[in-house]
Coordinates of C-alpha atoms in Angstrom, one line a residue:
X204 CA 66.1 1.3 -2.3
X205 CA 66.8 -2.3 -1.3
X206 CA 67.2 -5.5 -3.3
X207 CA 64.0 -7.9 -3.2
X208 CA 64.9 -11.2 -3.1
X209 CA 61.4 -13.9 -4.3
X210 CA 61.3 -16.9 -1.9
X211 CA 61.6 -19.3 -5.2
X212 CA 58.9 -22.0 -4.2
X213 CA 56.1 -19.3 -3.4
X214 CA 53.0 -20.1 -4.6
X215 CA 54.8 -22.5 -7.4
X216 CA 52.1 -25.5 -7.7
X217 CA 49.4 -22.8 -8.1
X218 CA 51.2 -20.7 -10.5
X219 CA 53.4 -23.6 -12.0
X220 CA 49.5 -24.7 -13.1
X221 CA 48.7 -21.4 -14.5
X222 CA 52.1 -21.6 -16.4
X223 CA 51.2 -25.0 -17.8
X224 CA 47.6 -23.9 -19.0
X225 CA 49.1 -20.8 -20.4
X226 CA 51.7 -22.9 -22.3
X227 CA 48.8 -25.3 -23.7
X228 CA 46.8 -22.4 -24.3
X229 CA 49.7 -20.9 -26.0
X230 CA 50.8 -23.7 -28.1
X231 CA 46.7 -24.5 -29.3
X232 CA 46.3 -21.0 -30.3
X233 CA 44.3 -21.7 -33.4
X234 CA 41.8 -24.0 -31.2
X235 CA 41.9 -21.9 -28.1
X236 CA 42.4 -18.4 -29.1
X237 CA 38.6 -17.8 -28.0
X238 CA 39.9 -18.4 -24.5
X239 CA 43.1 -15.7 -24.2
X240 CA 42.4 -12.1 -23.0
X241 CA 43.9 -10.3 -26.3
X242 CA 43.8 -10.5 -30.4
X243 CA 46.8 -10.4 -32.0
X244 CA 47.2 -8.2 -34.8
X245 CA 50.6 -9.8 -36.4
X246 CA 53.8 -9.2 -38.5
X247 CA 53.0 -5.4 -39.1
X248 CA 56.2 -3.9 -41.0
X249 CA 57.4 -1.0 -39.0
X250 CA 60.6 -0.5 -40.8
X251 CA 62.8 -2.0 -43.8
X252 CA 66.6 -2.7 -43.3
X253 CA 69.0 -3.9 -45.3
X254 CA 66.3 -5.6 -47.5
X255 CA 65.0 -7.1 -44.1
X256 CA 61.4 -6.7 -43.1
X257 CA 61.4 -6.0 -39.5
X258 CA 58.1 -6.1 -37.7
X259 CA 55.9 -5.8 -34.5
X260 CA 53.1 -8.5 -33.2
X261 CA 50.7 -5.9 -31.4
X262 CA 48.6 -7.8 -28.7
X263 CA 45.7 -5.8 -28.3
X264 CA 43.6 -6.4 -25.3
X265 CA 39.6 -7.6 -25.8
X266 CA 38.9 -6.9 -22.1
X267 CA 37.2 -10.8 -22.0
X268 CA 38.1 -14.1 -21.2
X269 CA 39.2 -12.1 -17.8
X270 CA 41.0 -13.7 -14.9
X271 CA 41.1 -11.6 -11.8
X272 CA 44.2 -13.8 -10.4
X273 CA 46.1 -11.5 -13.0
X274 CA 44.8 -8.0 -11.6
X275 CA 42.7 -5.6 -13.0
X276 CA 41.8 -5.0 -16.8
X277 CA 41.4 -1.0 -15.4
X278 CA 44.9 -0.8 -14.5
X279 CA 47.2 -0.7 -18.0
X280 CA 43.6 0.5 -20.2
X281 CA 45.2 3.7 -22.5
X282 CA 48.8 2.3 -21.6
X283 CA 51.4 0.1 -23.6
X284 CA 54.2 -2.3 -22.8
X285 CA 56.8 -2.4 -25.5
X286 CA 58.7 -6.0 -25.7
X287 CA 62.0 -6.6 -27.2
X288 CA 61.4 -10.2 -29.0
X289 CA 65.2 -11.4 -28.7
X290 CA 67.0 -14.1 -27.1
X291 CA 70.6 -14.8 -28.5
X292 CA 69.8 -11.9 -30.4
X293 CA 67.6 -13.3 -32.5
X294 CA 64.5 -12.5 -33.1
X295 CA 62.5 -15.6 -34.5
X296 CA 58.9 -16.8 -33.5
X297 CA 60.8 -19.3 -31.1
X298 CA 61.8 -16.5 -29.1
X299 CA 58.1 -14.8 -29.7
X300 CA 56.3 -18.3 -28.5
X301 CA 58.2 -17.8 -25.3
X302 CA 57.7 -14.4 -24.3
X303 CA 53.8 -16.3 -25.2
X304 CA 54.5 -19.4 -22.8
X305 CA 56.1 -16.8 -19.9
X306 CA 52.4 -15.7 -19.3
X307 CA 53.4 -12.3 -20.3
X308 CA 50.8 -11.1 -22.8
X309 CA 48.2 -13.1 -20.6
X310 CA 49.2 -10.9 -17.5
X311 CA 49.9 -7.7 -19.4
X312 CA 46.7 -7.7 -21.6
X313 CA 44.4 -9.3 -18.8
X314 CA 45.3 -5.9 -16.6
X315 CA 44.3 -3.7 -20.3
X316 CA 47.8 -2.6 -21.1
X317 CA 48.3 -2.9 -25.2
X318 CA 51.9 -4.9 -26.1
X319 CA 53.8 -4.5 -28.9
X320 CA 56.1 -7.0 -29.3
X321 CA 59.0 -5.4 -31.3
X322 CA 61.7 -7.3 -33.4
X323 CA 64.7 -5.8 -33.8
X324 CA 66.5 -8.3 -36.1
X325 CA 68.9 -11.1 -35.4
X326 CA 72.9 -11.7 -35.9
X327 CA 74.4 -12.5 -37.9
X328 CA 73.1 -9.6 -40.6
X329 CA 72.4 -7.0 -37.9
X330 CA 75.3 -5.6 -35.1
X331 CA 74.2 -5.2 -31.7
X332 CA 74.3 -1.4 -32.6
X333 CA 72.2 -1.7 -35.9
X334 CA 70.0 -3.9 -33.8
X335 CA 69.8 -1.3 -30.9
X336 CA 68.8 1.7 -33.6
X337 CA 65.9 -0.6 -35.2
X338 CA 64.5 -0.9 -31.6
X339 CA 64.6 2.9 -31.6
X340 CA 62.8 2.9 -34.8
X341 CA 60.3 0.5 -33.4
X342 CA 59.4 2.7 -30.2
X343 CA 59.0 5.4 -32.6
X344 CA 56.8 3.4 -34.8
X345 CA 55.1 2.8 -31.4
X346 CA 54.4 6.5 -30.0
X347 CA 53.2 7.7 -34.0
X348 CA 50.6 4.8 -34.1
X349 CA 49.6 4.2 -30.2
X350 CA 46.7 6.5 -30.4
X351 CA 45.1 3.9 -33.0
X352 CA 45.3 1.4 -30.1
X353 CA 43.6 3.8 -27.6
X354 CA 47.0 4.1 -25.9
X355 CA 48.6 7.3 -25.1
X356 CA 51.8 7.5 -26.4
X357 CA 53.5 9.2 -23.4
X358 CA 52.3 5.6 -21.1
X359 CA 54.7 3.5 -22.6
X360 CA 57.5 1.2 -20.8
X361 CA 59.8 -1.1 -22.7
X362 CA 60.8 -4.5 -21.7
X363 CA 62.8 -7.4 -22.3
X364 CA 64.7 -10.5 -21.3
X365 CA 68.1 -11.5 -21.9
X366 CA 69.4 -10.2 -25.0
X367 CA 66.4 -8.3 -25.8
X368 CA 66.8 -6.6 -22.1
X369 CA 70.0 -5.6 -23.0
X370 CA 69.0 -3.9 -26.4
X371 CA 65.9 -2.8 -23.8
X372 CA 69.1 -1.0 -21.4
X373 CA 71.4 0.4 -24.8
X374 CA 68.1 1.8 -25.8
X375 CA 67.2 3.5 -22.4
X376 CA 71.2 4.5 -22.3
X377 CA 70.8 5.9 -25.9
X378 CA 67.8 7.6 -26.0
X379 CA 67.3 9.9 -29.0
X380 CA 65.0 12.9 -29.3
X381 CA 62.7 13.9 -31.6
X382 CA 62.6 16.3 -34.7
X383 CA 59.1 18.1 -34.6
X384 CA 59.9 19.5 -37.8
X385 CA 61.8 16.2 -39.4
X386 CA 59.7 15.1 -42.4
X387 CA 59.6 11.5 -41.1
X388 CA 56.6 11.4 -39.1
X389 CA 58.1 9.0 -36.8
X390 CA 61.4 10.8 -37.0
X391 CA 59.1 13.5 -34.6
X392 CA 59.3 11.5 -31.4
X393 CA 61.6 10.2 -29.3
X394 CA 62.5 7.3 -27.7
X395 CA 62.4 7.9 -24.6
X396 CA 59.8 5.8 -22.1
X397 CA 58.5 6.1 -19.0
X398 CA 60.2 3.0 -17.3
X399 CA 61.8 0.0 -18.1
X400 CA 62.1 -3.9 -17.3
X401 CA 64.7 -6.1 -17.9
X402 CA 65.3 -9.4 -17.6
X403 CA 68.7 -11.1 -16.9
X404 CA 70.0 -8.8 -19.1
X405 CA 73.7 -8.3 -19.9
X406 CA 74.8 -5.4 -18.9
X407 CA 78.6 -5.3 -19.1
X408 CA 80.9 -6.9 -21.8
X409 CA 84.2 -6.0 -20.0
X410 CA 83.1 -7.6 -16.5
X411 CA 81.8 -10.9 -17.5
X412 CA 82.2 -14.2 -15.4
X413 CA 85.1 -13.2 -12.5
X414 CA 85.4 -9.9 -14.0
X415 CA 87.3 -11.3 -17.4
X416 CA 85.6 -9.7 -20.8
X417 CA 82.9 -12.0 -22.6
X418 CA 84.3 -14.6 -25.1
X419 CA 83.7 -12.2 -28.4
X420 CA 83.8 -15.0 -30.8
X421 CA 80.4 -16.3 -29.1
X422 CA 78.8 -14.3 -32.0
X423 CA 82.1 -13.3 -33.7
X424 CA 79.2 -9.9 -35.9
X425 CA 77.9 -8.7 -32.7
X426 CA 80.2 -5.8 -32.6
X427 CA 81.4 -5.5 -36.1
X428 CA 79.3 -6.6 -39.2
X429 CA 82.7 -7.9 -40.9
X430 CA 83.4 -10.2 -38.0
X431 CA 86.4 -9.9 -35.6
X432 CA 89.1 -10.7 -38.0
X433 CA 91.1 -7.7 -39.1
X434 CA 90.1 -6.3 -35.6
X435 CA 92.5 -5.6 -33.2
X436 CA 92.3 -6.6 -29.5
X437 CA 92.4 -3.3 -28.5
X438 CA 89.5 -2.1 -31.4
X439 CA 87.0 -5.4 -29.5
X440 CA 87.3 -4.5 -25.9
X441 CA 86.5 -0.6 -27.1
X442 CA 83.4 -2.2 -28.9
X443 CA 82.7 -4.5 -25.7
X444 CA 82.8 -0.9 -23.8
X445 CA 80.5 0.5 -26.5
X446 CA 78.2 -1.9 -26.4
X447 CA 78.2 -2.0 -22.1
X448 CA 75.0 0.0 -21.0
X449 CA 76.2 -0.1 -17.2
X450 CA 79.0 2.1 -18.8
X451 CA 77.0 4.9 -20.1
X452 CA 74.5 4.7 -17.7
X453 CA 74.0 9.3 -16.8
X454 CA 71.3 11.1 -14.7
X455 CA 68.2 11.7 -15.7
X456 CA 67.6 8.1 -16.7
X457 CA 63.6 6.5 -16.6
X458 CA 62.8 4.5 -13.4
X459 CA 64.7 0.6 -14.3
X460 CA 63.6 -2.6 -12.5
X461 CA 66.4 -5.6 -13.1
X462 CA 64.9 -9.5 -12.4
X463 CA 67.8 -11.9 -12.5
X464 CA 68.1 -15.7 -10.6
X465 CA 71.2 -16.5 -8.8
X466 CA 71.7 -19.3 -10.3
X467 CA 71.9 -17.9 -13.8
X468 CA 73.9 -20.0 -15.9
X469 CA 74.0 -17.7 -19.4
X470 CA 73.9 -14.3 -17.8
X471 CA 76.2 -13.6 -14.4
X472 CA 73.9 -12.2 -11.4
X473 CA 77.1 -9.9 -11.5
X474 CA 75.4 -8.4 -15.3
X475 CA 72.2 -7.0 -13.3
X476 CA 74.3 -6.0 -10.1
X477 CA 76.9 -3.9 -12.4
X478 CA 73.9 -1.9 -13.8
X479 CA 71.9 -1.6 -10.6
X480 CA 75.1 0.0 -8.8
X481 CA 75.6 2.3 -12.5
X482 CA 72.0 3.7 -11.8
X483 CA 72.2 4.1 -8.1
X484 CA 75.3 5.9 -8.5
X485 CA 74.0 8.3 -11.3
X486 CA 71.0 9.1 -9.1
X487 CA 68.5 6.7 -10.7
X488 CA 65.9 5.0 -9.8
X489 CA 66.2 1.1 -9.7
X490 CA 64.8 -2.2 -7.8
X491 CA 66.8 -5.4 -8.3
X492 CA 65.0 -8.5 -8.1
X493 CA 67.1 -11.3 -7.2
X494 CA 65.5 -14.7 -7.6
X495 CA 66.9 -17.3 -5.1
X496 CA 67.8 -20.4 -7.3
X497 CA 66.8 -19.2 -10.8
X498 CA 68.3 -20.3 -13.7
X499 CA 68.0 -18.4 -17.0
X500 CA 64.5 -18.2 -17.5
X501 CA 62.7 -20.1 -14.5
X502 CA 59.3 -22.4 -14.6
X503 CA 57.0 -19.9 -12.2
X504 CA 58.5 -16.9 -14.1
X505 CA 54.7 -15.7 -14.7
X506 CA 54.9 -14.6 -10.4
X507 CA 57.8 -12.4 -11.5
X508 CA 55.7 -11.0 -14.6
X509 CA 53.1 -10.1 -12.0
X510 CA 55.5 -8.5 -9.8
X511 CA 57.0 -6.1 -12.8
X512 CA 53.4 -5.6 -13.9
X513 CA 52.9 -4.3 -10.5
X514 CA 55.7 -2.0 -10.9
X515 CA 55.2 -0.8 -14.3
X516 CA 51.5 -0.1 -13.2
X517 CA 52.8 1.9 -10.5
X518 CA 55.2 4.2 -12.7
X519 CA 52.8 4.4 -15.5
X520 CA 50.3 5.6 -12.6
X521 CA 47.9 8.9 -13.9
X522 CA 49.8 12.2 -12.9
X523 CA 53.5 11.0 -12.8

């Protein structure tokens, strides 16, 4: 399948307008909630680790307050979106408000779909590992309690930007199944989903800028809860592997769409182009989005939230 590339100044002042209205709209929640296209049904605890309470925002569409720019409310009715709240893996309601600011609960809940926004936990007392496994937790605690949303628990796609697009990928590389039998009533389903979205994501630990591994002392209890010290060289780049999903990307994988600007001054391009060639070689399916001049995050981000609600409709499509 070929790349799309987004010419970056299409339709900017009309959605750059949207963007800002959303942000105010956003920002004023208490005074303009009556306005938004969802309720919120916050800080449910979907799991307890190391004496952390880690929880899920669940924005549950009302089906008013419509805007037809956004598409139709028919479209993600009885589906769900799953969003990994992270950005330097953390998962704080900075990094919440922005996912809120993007437009992305707007667009998703104005076309129906239900999102729960998932928080996996934040460095320095969680590993990248420990935070991939709560995510798992989280799309379990999804699937068991969907049906009380009126979504079907087999309609799911998980999403996320940046660091929580990565956890997004080491999830879908991960996947777990379920135990019918295990007592843990979420312990019965697995986390696999039907597709998944990620935004300028990182991808590869080993191939960073010019192909040199990432500087590990960025976040010195990513890969090992006890820090690097005591660590060998050898013992961090296997971690760095470890923690690469373009490395353990296998057949069999959900349909992926990658978004990532080529101007990205956090996350290499190269981050979204290793996992788009991991997946194409493994016999996946997978649509890289390349947006001409984007940064890390760009202002009319909402017209790439439209494009991946596009694609997420289509994979979550009745009878696939």
């Amino acid at each position: 399948m070929p790349r799309l590339s987004v010419p970056f100044r299409s339709r900017r002042g009309l959605f750059g307008g949207i963007l800002f209205l959303g942000t105010l709209l956003t920002l004023a929640a208490p005074v303009y909630a009556q306005w938004l296209p969802y309720r919120v049904d916050k800080g449910i605890v979907y799991h307890k680790a190391k004496g952390i309470d880690l929880v899920v925002d669940v924005f549950v569409p009302t089906f008013e307050n419509l805007n037809p720019m956004f598409g139709s409310p028919e479209e993600g009715k009885g589906k769900g979106i799953i969003d990994v709240v992270s950005g330097g893996f953390k998962d704080s309601d900075d990094r919440l408000r922005e996912h809120e600011m993007a437009g992305l609960f707007m667009v998703m809940c104005n076309r129906g779909y239900t999102v729960f926004a998932v928080r996996p936990g934040s460095v320095p007392q969680f590993t990248d590992l420990e935070m991939t496994a709560n995510l798992q937790r989280g799309i379990r605690w999804v699937k068991e309690n969907a049906p009380k949303y009126g979504v079907d628990p087999e309609k799911l796609a998980l999403a996320g930007a940046s660091a929580g697009g990565h956890l997004a990928l080491m999830s879908m590389v991960n996947e777990e199944q379920g135990d019918p039998s295990a007592q843990d009533p979420l312990m019965r389903h697995g986390t696999r989903v039907k597709a998944v979205v990620a935004f300028f994501p990182p991808a590869d630990f080993l191939r960073w800028e010019n192909d040199q591994p990432v500087d590990y002392s960025r976040e010195p209890k990513l890969m090992f809860s006890d820090g690097l010290e005591g660590h060998s060289r050898e013992e961090q780049d296997a971690m760095a592997a470890r923690l690469s999903p373009a490395r353990h990307v296998k057949p069999g994988l959900p349909p992926l769409l990658l978004i990532h600007g080529d101007s990205d001054p956090i996350v290499p391009l190269n981050q979204s182009l290793y996992m788009e060639q991991a997946m194409r070689e493994a016999g996946n399916e997978v649509k890289l989005i390349i947006k001409p001049g984007g940064g890390h995050f760009w202002l009319t981000i909402i017209e790439e939230i439209m494009v991946a609600a596009d694609w997420v409709t289509q994979k979550l499509a009745d009878g696939k």
